[in-house]
Coordinates of C-alpha atoms and ligand atoms in Angstrom, one line a residue:
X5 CA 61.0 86.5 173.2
X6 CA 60.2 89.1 170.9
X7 CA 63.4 89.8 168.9
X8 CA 61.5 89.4 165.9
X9 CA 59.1 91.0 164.0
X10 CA 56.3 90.7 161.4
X11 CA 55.8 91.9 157.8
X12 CA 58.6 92.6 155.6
X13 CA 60.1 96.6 155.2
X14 CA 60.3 98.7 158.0
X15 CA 59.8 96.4 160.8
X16 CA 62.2 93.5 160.1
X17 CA 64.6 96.4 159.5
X18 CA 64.2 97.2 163.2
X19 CA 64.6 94.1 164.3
X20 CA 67.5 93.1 162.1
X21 CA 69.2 97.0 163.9
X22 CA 68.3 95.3 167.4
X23 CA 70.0 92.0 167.2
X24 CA 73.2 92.9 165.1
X25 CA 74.2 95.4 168.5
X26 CA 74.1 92.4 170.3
X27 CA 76.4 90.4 168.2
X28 CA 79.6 91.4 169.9
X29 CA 82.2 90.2 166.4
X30 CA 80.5 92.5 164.6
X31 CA 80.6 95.0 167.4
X32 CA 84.6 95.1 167.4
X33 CA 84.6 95.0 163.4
X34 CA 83.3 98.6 163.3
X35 CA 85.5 100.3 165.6
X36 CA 83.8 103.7 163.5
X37 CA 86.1 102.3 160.6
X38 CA 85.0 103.8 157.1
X39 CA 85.7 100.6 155.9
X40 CA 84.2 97.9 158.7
X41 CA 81.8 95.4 156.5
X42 CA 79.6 95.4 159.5
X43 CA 76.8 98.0 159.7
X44 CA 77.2 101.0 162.0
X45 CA 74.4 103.5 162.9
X46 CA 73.9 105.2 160.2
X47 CA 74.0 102.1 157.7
X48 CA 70.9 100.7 159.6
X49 CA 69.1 104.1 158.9
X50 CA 69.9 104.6 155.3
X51 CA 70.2 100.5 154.3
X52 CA 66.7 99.9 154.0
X53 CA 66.3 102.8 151.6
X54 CA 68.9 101.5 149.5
X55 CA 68.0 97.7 149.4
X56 CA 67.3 96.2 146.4
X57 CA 63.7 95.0 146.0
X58 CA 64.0 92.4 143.9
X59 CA 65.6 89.6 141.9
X60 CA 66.3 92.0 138.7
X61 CA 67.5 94.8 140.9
X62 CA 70.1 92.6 142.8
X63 CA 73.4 93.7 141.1
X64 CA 75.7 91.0 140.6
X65 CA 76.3 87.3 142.1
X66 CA 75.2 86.1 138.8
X67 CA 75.4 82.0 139.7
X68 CA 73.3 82.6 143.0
X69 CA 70.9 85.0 141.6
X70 CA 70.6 82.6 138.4
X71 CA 70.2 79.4 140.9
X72 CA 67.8 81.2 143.4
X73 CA 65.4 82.5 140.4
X74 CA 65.2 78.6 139.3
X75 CA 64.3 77.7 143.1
X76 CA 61.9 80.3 142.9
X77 CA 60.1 80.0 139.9
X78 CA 59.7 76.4 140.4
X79 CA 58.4 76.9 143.7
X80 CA 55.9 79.3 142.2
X81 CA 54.7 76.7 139.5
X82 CA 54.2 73.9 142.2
X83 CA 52.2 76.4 144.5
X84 CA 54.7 75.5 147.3
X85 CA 56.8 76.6 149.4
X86 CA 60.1 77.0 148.4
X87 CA 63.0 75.0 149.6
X88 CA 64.9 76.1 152.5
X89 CA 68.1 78.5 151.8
X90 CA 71.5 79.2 153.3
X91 CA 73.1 82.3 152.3
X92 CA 77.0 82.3 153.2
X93 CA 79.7 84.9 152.8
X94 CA 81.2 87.9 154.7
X95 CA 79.5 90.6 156.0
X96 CA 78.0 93.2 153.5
X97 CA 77.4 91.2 150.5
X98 CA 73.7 91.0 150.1
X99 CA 72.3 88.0 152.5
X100 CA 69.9 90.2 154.3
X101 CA 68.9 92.0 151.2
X102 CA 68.5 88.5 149.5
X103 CA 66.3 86.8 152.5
X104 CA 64.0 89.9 151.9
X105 CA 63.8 89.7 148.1
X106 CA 63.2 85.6 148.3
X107 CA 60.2 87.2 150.5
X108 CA 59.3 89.5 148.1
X109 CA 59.5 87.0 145.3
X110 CA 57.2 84.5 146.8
X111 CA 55.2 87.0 147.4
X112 CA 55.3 85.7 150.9
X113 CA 55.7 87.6 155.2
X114 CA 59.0 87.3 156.6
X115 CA 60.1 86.8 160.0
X116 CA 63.4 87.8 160.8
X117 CA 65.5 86.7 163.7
X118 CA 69.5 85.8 164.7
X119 CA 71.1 83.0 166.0
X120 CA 72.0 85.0 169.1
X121 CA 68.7 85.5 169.6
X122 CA 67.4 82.1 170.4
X123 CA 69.2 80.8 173.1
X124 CA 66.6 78.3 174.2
X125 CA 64.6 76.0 172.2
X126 CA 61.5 77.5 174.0
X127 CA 62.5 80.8 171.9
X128 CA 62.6 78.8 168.6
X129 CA 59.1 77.3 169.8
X130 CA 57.7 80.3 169.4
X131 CA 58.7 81.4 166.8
X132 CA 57.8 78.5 164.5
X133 CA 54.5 77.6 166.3
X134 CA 53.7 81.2 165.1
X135 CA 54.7 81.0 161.6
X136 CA 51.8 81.3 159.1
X137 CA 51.9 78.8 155.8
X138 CA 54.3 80.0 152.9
X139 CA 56.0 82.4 155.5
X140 CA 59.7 82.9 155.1
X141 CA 62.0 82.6 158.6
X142 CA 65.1 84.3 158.4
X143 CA 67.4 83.0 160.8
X144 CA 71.0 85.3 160.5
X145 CA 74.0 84.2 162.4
X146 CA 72.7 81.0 162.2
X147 CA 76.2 79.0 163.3
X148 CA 75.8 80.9 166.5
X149 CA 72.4 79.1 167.3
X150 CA 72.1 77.5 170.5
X151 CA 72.8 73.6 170.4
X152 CA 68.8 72.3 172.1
X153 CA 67.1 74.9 169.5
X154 CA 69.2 73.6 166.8
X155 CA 67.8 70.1 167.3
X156 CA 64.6 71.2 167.4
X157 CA 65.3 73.1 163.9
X158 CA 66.0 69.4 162.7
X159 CA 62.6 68.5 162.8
X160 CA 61.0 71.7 162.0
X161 CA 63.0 72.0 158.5
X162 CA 62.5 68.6 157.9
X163 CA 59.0 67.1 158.8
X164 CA 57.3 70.7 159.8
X165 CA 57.0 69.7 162.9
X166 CA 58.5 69.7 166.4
X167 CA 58.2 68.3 169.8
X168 CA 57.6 70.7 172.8
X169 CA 58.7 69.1 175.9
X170 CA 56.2 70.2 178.9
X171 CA 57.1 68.9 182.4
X172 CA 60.7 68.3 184.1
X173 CA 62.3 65.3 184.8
X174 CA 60.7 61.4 184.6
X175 CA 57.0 63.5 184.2
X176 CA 58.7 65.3 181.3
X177 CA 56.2 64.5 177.9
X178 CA 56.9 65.5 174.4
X179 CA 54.0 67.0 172.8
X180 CA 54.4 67.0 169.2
X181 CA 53.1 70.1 167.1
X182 CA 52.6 70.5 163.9
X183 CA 54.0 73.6 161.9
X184 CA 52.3 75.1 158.2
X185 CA 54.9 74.4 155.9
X186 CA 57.7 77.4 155.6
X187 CA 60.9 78.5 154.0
X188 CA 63.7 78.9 156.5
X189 CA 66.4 80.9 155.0
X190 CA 69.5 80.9 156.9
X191 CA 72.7 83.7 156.5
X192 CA 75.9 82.6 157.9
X193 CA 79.3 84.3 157.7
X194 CA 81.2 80.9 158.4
X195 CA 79.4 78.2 156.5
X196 CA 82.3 75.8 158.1
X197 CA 80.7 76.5 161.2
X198 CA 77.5 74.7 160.8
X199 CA 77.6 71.4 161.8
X200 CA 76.6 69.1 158.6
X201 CA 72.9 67.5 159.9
X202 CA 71.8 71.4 159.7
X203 CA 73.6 72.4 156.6
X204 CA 72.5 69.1 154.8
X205 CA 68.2 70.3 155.8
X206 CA 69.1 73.1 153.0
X207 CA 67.7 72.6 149.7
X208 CA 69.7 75.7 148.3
X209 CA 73.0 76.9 149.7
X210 CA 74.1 80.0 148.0
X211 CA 77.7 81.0 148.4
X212 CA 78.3 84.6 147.8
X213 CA 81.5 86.6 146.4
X214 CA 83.4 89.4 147.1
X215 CA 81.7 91.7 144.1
X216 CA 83.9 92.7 141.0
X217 CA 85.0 96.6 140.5
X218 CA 82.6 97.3 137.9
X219 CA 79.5 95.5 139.9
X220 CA 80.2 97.8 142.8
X221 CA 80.0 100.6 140.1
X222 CA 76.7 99.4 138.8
X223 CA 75.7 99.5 142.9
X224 CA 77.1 103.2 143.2
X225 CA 74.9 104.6 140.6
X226 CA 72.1 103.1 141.5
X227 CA 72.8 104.2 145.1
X228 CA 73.3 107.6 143.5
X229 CA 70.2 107.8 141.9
X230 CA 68.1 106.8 145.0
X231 CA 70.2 109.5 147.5
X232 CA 70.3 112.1 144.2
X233 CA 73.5 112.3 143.7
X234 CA 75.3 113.1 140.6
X235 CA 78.0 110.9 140.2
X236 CA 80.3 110.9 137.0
X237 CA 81.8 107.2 136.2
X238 CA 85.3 107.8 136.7
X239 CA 83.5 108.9 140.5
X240 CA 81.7 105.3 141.2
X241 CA 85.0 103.8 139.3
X242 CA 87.3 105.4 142.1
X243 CA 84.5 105.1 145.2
X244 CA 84.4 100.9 143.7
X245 CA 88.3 100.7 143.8
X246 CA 88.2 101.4 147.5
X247 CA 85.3 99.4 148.7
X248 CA 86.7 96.0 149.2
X249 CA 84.3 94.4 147.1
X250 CA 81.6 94.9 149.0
X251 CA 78.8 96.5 148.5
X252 CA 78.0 97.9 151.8
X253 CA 81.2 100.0 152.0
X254 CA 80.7 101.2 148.9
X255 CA 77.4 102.7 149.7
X256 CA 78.9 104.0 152.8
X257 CA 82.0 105.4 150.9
X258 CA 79.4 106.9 148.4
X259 CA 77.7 108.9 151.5
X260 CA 81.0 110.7 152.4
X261 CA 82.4 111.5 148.6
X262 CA 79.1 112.7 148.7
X263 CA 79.3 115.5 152.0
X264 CA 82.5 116.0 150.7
X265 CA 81.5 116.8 146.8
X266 CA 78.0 118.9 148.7
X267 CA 80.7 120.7 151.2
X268 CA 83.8 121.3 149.2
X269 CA 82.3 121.2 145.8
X270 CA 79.1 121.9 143.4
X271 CA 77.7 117.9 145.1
X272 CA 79.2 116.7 141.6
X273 CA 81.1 113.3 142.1
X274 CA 84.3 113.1 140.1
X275 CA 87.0 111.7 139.8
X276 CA 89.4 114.1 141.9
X277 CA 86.6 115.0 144.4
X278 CA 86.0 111.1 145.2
X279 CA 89.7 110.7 145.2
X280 CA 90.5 113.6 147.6
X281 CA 87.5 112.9 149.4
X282 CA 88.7 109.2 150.7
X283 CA 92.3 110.7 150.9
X284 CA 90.7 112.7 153.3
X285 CA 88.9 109.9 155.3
X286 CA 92.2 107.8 155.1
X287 CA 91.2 105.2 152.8
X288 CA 93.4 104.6 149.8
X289 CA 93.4 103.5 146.9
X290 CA 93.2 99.9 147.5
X291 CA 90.4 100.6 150.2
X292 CA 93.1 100.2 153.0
X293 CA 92.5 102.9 156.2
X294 CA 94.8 103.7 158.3
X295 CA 95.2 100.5 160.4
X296 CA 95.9 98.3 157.4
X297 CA 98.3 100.5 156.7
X298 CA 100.1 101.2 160.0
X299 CA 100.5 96.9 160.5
X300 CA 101.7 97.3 156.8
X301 CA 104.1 99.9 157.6
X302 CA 105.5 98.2 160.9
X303 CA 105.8 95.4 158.9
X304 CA 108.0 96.5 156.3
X305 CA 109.6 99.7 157.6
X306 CA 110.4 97.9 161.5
X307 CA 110.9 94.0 160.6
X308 CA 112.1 94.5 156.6
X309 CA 108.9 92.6 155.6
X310 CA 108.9 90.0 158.5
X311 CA 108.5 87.4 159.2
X312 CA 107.6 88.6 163.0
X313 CA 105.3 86.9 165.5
X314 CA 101.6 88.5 165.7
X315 CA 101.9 90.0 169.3
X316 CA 105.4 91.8 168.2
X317 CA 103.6 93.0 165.2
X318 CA 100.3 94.5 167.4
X319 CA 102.8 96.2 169.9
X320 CA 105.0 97.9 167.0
X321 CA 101.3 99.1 166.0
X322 CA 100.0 100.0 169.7
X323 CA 97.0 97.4 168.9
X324 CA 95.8 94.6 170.7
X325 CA 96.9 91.3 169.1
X326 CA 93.1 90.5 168.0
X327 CA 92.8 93.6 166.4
X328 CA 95.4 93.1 164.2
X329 CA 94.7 89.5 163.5
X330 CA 90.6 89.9 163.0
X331 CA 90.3 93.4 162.3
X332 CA 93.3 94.1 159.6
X333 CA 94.9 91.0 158.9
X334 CA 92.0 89.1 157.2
X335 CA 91.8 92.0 154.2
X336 CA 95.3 92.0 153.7
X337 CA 95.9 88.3 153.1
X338 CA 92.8 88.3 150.9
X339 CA 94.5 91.7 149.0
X340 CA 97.9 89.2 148.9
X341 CA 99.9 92.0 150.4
X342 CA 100.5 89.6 153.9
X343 CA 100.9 86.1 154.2
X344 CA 100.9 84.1 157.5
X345 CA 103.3 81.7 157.5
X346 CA 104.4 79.4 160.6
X347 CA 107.1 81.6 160.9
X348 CA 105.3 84.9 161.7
X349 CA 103.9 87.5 159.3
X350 CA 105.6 88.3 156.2
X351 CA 104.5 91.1 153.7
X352 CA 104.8 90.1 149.9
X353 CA 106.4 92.1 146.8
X354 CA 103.1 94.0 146.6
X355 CA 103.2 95.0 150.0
X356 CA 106.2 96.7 149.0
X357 CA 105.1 98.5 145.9
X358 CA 101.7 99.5 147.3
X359 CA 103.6 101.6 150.2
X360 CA 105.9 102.9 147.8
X361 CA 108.9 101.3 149.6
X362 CA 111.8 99.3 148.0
X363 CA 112.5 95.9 149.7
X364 CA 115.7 95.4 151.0
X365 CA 118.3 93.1 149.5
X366 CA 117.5 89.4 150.2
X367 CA 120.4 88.8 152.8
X368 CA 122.4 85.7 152.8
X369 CA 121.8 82.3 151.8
X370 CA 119.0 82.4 150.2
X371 CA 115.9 80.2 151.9
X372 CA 116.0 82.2 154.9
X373 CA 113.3 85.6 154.6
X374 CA 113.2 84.4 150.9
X375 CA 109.8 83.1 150.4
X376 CA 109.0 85.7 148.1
X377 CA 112.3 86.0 146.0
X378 CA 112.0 86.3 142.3
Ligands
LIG412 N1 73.7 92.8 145.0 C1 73.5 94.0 145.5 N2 73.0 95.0 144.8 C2 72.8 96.2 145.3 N3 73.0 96.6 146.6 C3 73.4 95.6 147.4 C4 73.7 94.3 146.9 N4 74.1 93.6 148.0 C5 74.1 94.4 149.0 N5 73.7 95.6 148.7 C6 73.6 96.8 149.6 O1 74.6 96.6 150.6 C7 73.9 96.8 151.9 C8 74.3 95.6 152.8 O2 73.7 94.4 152.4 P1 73.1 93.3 153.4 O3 72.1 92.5 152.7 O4 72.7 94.0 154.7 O5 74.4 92.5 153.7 P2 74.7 91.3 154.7 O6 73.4 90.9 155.3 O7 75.3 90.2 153.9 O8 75.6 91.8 155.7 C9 72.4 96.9 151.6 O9 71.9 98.1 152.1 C10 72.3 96.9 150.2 O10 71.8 98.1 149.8
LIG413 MG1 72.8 91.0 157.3

């Protein structure tokens, strides 16, 4: 078992690059989409450079960062350790850069693993008989944890301590082991996933947003600064329109405009270069690619806005049903331009006006294909 690693910086980075290729959701996120929330190659490299260091760089997440400084702080005072912390919300959003900054705030080592990672309790045994005292254990995918080494975690986040069974069968004996107090901070992209004994061991669950326009801006320029890049602020304003709140397509959105503005340009970021730039890479201005909008066009242009069944949808787009459903779909209903309804999918008024396409009259009797009438 060594998909961790020691000391915070460059080595947990490498460990966090090892596991996330094994996690294969994220792997058919990224698909090389500009606008996949999971990391791809290049991310990993560049990420680490761009991650905030701290509580007052974090841009942003106001109610968590406000909550988590308290936690902190108080843990500080008491000389403890702090309490542990679940971090939920959808890729891209900050929970590895937070894990690493509670870390950094506590002045403490972190030790970074997944859920994947630990399939047998054995592997969790490790880990926490290693731990030192104050040390932080960042545990990401955490709902995907096996169920034995989820037990274990029970005991561990509760009493510090855990048994390790040696033997098999009627000789089998639990020796118990005691473990220097620690901070296990746990990222999760379905919260609803976690069954309650494990979410109820957290002291601190932080919940965090899709980011607002203008704190994506605020992440831009400071992305800007730390690559050099010159970036005007109708530039960030257009890169943040297109990054789907989230911060980690807007840094990778920033590192195109940026060839783009370098190759095509003087490397200045403006308006019109950042805007021709992502017309370029198929993103528009509502941060949809290509597939978003080729489901949006078969939607409205084949089935007059629906509703149609999934698998007729993905075979008017030449997809595979689960790509449509978990690769385009869940943007689009978040973006209210889709709605699924028991009925099929059906696009709504703003589907229509974002593809620049006037909906056809509303046929007949009105409740039928009317859910969206005025
Ligand atoms: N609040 C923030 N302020 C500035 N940059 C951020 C913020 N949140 C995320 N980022 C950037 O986005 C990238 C992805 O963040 P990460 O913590 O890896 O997300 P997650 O672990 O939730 O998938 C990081 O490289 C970081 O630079
Ligand atoms: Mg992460």
């Amino acid at each position: 078992m060594n998909d961790f690693a020691q000391g915070a910086g460059g080595a947990s980075d490498g460990a966090a690059r090892r596991y996330e290729e094994e996690v294969p959701g994220i792997a058919r996120e990224s698909r090389d989409r500009l606008v996949a929330a999971a990391p791809d190659g290049e991310d990993r490299a560049v990420e680490a450079a761009l991650r905030p260091r701290d509580l007052g760089e974090f841009i942003g997440q106001e109610r968590v960062r406000g909550q988590l400084d308290l936690v902190l702080k108080a843990a500080r005072a008491r000389g403890a350790t702090a309490d542990h912390v679940l971090l939920s919300g959808a890729p891209g959003l900050g929970k590895t850069t937070l894990s690493m900054i509670i870390a950094a705030e506590m002045e403490a080592p972190i030790r970074i693993s997944s859920g994947p990672a630990i399939q047998h309790a054995g592997d969790l045994a490790a880990i926490l008989s290693s731990l030192q005292e104050g040390e932080i254990l960042f545990l990401d995918e955490i709902h995907r944890m096996s169920r034995p080494a989820e037990e274990m975690l029970y005991m561990a986040m509760e009493d510090f301590r855990v048994d390790v069974i040696v033997g098999k069968g009627p000789g089998a004996t639990a020796i118990p082991l005691e473990l220097p107090p620690f901070t296990l901070v746990g990222a999760t992209t379905r919260a609803g996933l976690l069954p309650p004994p494990l979410r109820d061991r957290f002291g601190f669950t932080a919940h965090m947003e899709f980011y607002a326009p203008a704190e994506l801006e605020r992440v831009i320029h400071r992305s800007a600064g730390l690559l050099d890049v010159e970036v005007r602020p109708e530039g960030a304003a257009e890169i943040a329109g297109r990054s789907r709140g989230t911060p980690r397509i807007a840094n990778r959105l920033l590192r195109r405009v940026r060839d783009y503005a370098q190759v095509k340009g003087d490397g200045l970021v403006t308006r019109e270069i950042a805007a021709t730039a992502l017309e370029v890479y198929e993103v528009d201005g509502r941060g949809l690619d290509r597939l978003d909008r080729s489901v949006l066009n078969a939607l409205l242009r084949l089935f007059a806005g629906g509703p149609v069944g999934l698998s007729t949808l993905a075979v008017a787009v030449g997809e595979e049903r689960e790509t449509v459903e978990e690769v385009a779909e869940p943007f689009l209903v978040r973006e209210g331009l889709l709605a699924r309804t028991p009925r099929g999918r059906v696009a709504t008024p703003a589907a229509w006006s974002h593809m620049g396409l006037t909906p056809p009259r509303q046929r007949g009797e009105g409740s039928d294909g009317s859910l969206f009438e005025e």
